[in-house]
Short mmCIF file of C-alpha atoms in Angstrom, two decimals:
data_model
loop_
_atom_site.label_atom_id
_atom_site.label_comp_id
_atom_site.label_asym_id
_atom_site.label_seq_id
_atom_site.Cartn_x
_atom_site.Cartn_y
_atom_site.Cartn_z
CA GLY G 1 73.33 176.18 192.43
CA GLU G 2 75.65 173.21 192.27
CA SER G 3 75.34 170.64 195.03
CA VAL G 4 78.30 168.75 196.32
CA GLY G 5 76.33 165.84 197.73
CA LEU G 6 72.70 164.86 197.70
CA HIS G 7 72.50 163.53 201.23
CA LEU G 8 74.76 165.70 203.26
CA PRO G 9 73.78 166.43 206.88
CA THR G 10 72.63 170.03 207.07
CA LEU G 11 73.03 172.57 209.78
CA SER G 12 70.74 175.57 209.59
CA VAL G 13 71.56 178.57 211.73
CA GLN G 14 70.32 182.10 212.13
CA GLU G 15 72.62 184.85 210.90
CA GLY G 16 74.61 186.14 213.85
CA ASP G 17 74.48 182.89 215.81
CA ASN G 18 77.43 180.63 216.35
CA SER G 19 77.79 177.43 214.31
CA ILE G 20 79.40 174.18 215.33
CA ILE G 21 80.25 171.58 212.74
CA ASN G 22 81.49 168.19 213.89
CA CYS G 23 83.73 165.51 212.50
CA ALA G 24 84.65 162.10 213.84
CA TYR G 25 87.78 160.25 212.79
CA SER G 26 88.82 156.68 213.33
CA ASN G 27 92.62 156.58 213.35
CA SER G 28 93.85 157.30 216.84
CA ALA G 29 97.36 157.91 215.39
CA SER G 30 96.14 160.84 213.28
CA ASP G 31 98.32 163.82 214.00
CA TYR G 32 97.04 166.47 211.65
CA PHE G 33 93.58 167.73 210.89
CA ILE G 34 92.25 170.24 208.37
CA TRP G 35 88.94 171.98 207.75
CA TYR G 36 87.86 173.01 204.28
CA LYS G 37 84.92 175.11 203.07
CA GLN G 38 83.39 174.50 199.64
CA GLU G 39 81.04 177.09 198.22
CA SER G 40 78.78 176.31 195.30
CA GLY G 41 80.72 176.20 192.07
CA LYS G 42 84.14 176.45 193.71
CA GLY G 43 86.86 174.17 194.95
CA PRO G 44 87.47 173.34 198.61
CA GLN G 45 89.08 176.27 200.41
CA PHE G 46 91.49 175.73 203.31
CA ILE G 47 90.09 177.30 206.50
CA ILE G 48 92.19 176.16 209.41
CA ASP G 49 94.31 173.21 210.55
CA ILE G 50 95.46 171.81 213.85
CA ARG G 51 98.14 169.33 214.93
CA SER G 52 97.64 166.68 217.57
CA ASN G 53 99.82 168.46 220.13
CA MET G 54 97.12 171.08 220.41
CA ASP G 55 93.52 170.97 221.66
CA LYS G 56 92.38 174.27 220.24
CA ARG G 57 93.36 176.69 217.55
CA GLN G 58 91.75 179.94 216.62
CA GLY G 59 91.54 181.84 213.39
CA GLN G 60 89.47 184.75 212.22
CA ARG G 61 85.96 183.94 213.54
CA VAL G 62 86.77 180.25 213.45
CA THR G 63 87.98 177.89 216.16
CA VAL G 64 88.93 174.25 215.79
CA LEU G 65 88.68 171.96 218.80
CA LEU G 66 90.37 168.57 218.90
CA ASN G 67 89.37 165.88 221.37
CA LYS G 68 91.78 163.04 220.84
CA THR G 69 90.21 160.92 223.56
CA VAL G 70 87.01 160.48 221.62
CA LYS G 71 88.54 161.13 218.20
CA HIS G 72 86.39 164.14 217.53
CA LEU G 73 87.05 167.40 215.76
CA SER G 74 84.83 170.43 215.63
CA LEU G 75 84.76 173.73 213.78
CA GLN G 76 83.14 176.65 215.49
CA ILE G 77 82.15 179.69 213.46
CA ALA G 78 81.38 182.83 215.46
CA ALA G 79 78.67 185.28 214.38
CA THR G 80 77.74 183.24 211.33
CA GLN G 81 77.21 185.28 208.18
CA PRO G 82 75.39 184.53 204.91
CA GLY G 83 78.79 184.15 203.25
CA ASP G 84 79.51 181.21 205.53
CA SER G 85 76.87 179.14 203.75
CA ALA G 86 78.79 176.27 202.17
CA VAL G 87 79.72 172.64 202.63
CA TYR G 88 82.40 172.06 205.26
CA PHE G 89 84.76 169.06 205.17
CA CYS G 90 87.26 167.79 207.62
CA ALA G 91 90.33 165.96 206.34
CA VAL G 92 92.91 163.77 208.02
CA PRO G 93 95.97 161.93 206.69
CA GLU G 94 95.18 158.40 205.52
CA GLU G 95 96.37 155.71 207.90
CA ASP G 96 99.75 154.33 206.87
CA SER G 97 100.25 157.02 204.24
CA SER G 98 102.51 160.04 204.37
CA TYR G 99 100.92 161.61 201.37
CA LYS G 100 97.17 161.12 201.14
CA LEU G 101 94.37 162.97 202.89
CA ILE G 102 91.02 161.41 203.58
CA PHE G 103 88.06 163.80 203.31
CA GLY G 104 84.88 163.55 205.30
CA SER G 105 81.59 163.57 203.44
CA GLY G 106 80.84 167.10 204.58
CA THR G 107 78.20 169.10 206.36
CA ARG G 108 76.11 171.70 204.62
CA LEU G 109 75.80 174.94 206.55
CA LEU G 110 72.75 177.10 205.70
CA VAL G 111 72.57 180.58 207.20
CA ARG G 112 69.10 182.05 207.56
CA PRO G 113 68.87 185.85 207.20
CA ASP Q 1 92.04 182.78 195.26
CA SER Q 2 94.05 179.65 196.08
CA GLY Q 3 96.64 180.23 193.41
CA VAL Q 4 95.86 176.91 191.74
CA THR Q 5 94.62 177.34 188.18
CA GLN Q 6 92.56 174.76 186.33
CA THR Q 7 91.45 174.84 182.70
CA PRO Q 8 88.99 174.48 181.17
CA LYS Q 9 86.25 175.32 183.68
CA HIS Q 10 83.67 173.36 181.75
CA LEU Q 11 84.00 170.55 179.25
CA ILE Q 12 81.16 168.83 177.39
CA THR Q 13 81.91 165.84 175.28
CA ALA Q 14 80.49 162.50 174.18
CA THR Q 15 81.03 158.93 175.26
CA GLY Q 16 84.15 157.34 173.85
CA GLN Q 17 86.02 160.58 173.54
CA ARG Q 18 89.26 161.66 175.23
CA VAL Q 19 89.87 164.91 177.12
CA THR Q 20 92.78 166.57 178.86
CA LEU Q 21 92.43 168.67 181.99
CA ARG Q 22 95.17 171.04 182.93
CA CYS Q 23 96.38 172.33 186.30
CA SER Q 24 98.96 174.92 187.31
CA PRO Q 25 99.98 174.65 190.98
CA ARG Q 26 100.52 177.50 193.39
CA SER Q 27 103.85 179.21 192.96
CA GLY Q 28 106.43 177.29 194.92
CA ASP Q 29 104.39 174.11 195.32
CA LEU Q 30 106.07 170.96 194.04
CA SER Q 31 103.23 168.49 194.51
CA VAL Q 32 100.01 168.17 192.55
CA TYR Q 33 96.96 166.05 193.38
CA TRP Q 34 93.95 165.15 191.28
CA TYR Q 35 90.53 164.43 192.76
CA GLN Q 36 87.14 163.46 191.34
CA GLN Q 37 84.01 164.78 192.98
CA SER Q 38 80.66 163.35 192.04
CA LEU Q 39 77.30 163.93 193.65
CA ASP Q 40 77.13 160.58 195.34
CA GLN Q 41 80.78 159.96 196.27
CA GLY Q 42 82.34 163.12 197.59
CA LEU Q 43 86.03 163.84 196.98
CA GLN Q 44 87.86 160.83 195.64
CA PHE Q 45 91.63 160.90 195.40
CA LEU Q 46 92.97 159.89 192.03
CA ILE Q 47 96.71 160.48 191.88
CA GLN Q 48 99.57 162.58 193.22
CA TYR Q 49 102.74 163.82 191.67
CA TYR Q 50 105.77 165.37 193.29
CA ASN Q 51 108.36 167.26 191.27
CA GLY Q 52 107.48 165.38 188.11
CA GLU Q 53 107.21 161.88 189.56
CA GLU Q 54 104.18 159.90 190.58
CA ARG Q 55 104.06 159.60 194.34
CA ALA Q 56 100.71 158.08 195.29
CA LYS Q 57 97.82 156.49 193.52
CA GLY Q 58 94.20 156.24 194.49
CA ASN Q 59 91.21 154.75 192.77
CA ILE Q 60 92.22 155.95 189.34
CA LEU Q 61 90.83 154.01 186.41
CA GLU Q 62 93.16 152.54 183.80
CA ARG Q 63 91.41 154.79 181.24
CA PHE Q 64 92.75 157.79 183.16
CA SER Q 65 96.34 158.91 183.25
CA ALA Q 66 98.23 161.94 184.42
CA GLN Q 67 101.63 163.53 184.33
CA GLN Q 68 103.51 166.43 185.87
CA PHE Q 69 105.79 168.39 183.59
CA PRO Q 70 109.18 170.02 184.35
CA ASP Q 71 107.45 173.37 184.84
CA LEU Q 72 105.31 171.61 187.47
CA HIS Q 73 101.99 171.96 185.71
CA SER Q 74 100.01 168.76 185.49
CA GLU Q 75 97.57 167.21 183.03
CA LEU Q 76 94.92 164.59 183.66
CA ASN Q 77 93.96 162.61 180.60
CA LEU Q 78 90.61 160.83 180.52
CA SER Q 79 89.95 158.47 177.64
CA SER Q 80 87.16 156.18 176.41
CA LEU Q 81 84.81 158.39 178.38
CA GLU Q 82 81.67 156.94 179.87
CA LEU Q 83 78.56 158.62 181.20
CA GLY Q 84 79.70 157.82 184.75
CA ASP Q 85 82.84 159.92 184.29
CA SER Q 86 80.70 163.07 184.47
CA ALA Q 87 81.95 164.84 187.57
CA LEU Q 88 83.94 167.72 188.91
CA TYR Q 89 87.71 167.19 188.67
CA PHE Q 90 89.82 169.11 191.13
CA CYS Q 91 93.51 169.71 191.21
CA ALA Q 92 95.24 170.63 194.45
CA SER Q 93 98.81 171.51 195.26
CA SER Q 94 101.07 171.57 198.28
CA ALA Q 95 104.65 172.50 198.91
CA THR Q 96 106.13 169.11 199.86
CA GLY Q 97 103.38 166.65 199.08
CA LEU Q 98 103.30 165.33 202.65
CA SER Q 99 99.97 164.76 204.39
CA ASN Q 100 100.88 166.94 207.34
CA GLN Q 101 100.22 170.15 205.47
CA PRO Q 102 97.17 171.58 203.70
CA GLN Q 103 96.47 171.09 200.06
CA HIS Q 104 95.18 174.09 198.15
CA PHE Q 105 92.52 173.46 195.53
CA GLY Q 106 91.64 174.98 192.21
CA ASP Q 107 88.05 175.65 191.23
CA GLY Q 108 87.81 172.50 189.20
CA THR Q 109 86.81 171.37 185.76
CA ARG Q 110 83.21 170.32 185.34
CA LEU Q 111 83.10 167.43 182.87
CA SER Q 112 79.80 166.50 181.30
CA ILE Q 113 79.53 163.39 179.17
CA LEU Q 114 76.53 163.33 176.81
#
């Protein structure tokens, strides 16, 4: 299938296990954070977002954790399924811009059956 | 389904040619973004429009141009194509065009330059 990037870090997990994907950001003033999922041959799909006034936000099988002290964001996927195999990106607003998002390079999640 | 529609899905053309990529945003969204995604560079922001006007510009080449029409659909024009322009081109839309809300992406146009 199509590959989004040749040298992405890869996380391989067993089906049914939990997955944790990490993202570090540099702008301490960032106040909004988004996670996207990109499956082969498709565009990035919005998963979940969180604002800086929160430390944790939960969705369906996904949880985003925000640690502003160390400027770290993580996406936790519970009971990982084969359909979760994809590239996951975090995105944050560009510093000094009210309009642009900056996307991380992504992590490839592989789910072993 | 994000609600963002991009056409065509695939485009194959030769160097020196010109192509037009089309995007229809989600219903109700006023802002459209264009991105280029290549294997070695990830998602690169090209340009943003809001309600017909250019709002922000990224690393868009002078050979590339875009516009957003009164019905809010957008077109990205790529001219004098080079081999290095081969990439996936994504359109995204959002309601207000501000960076404190998610953008919703189409499934892209894969451009191959021969």
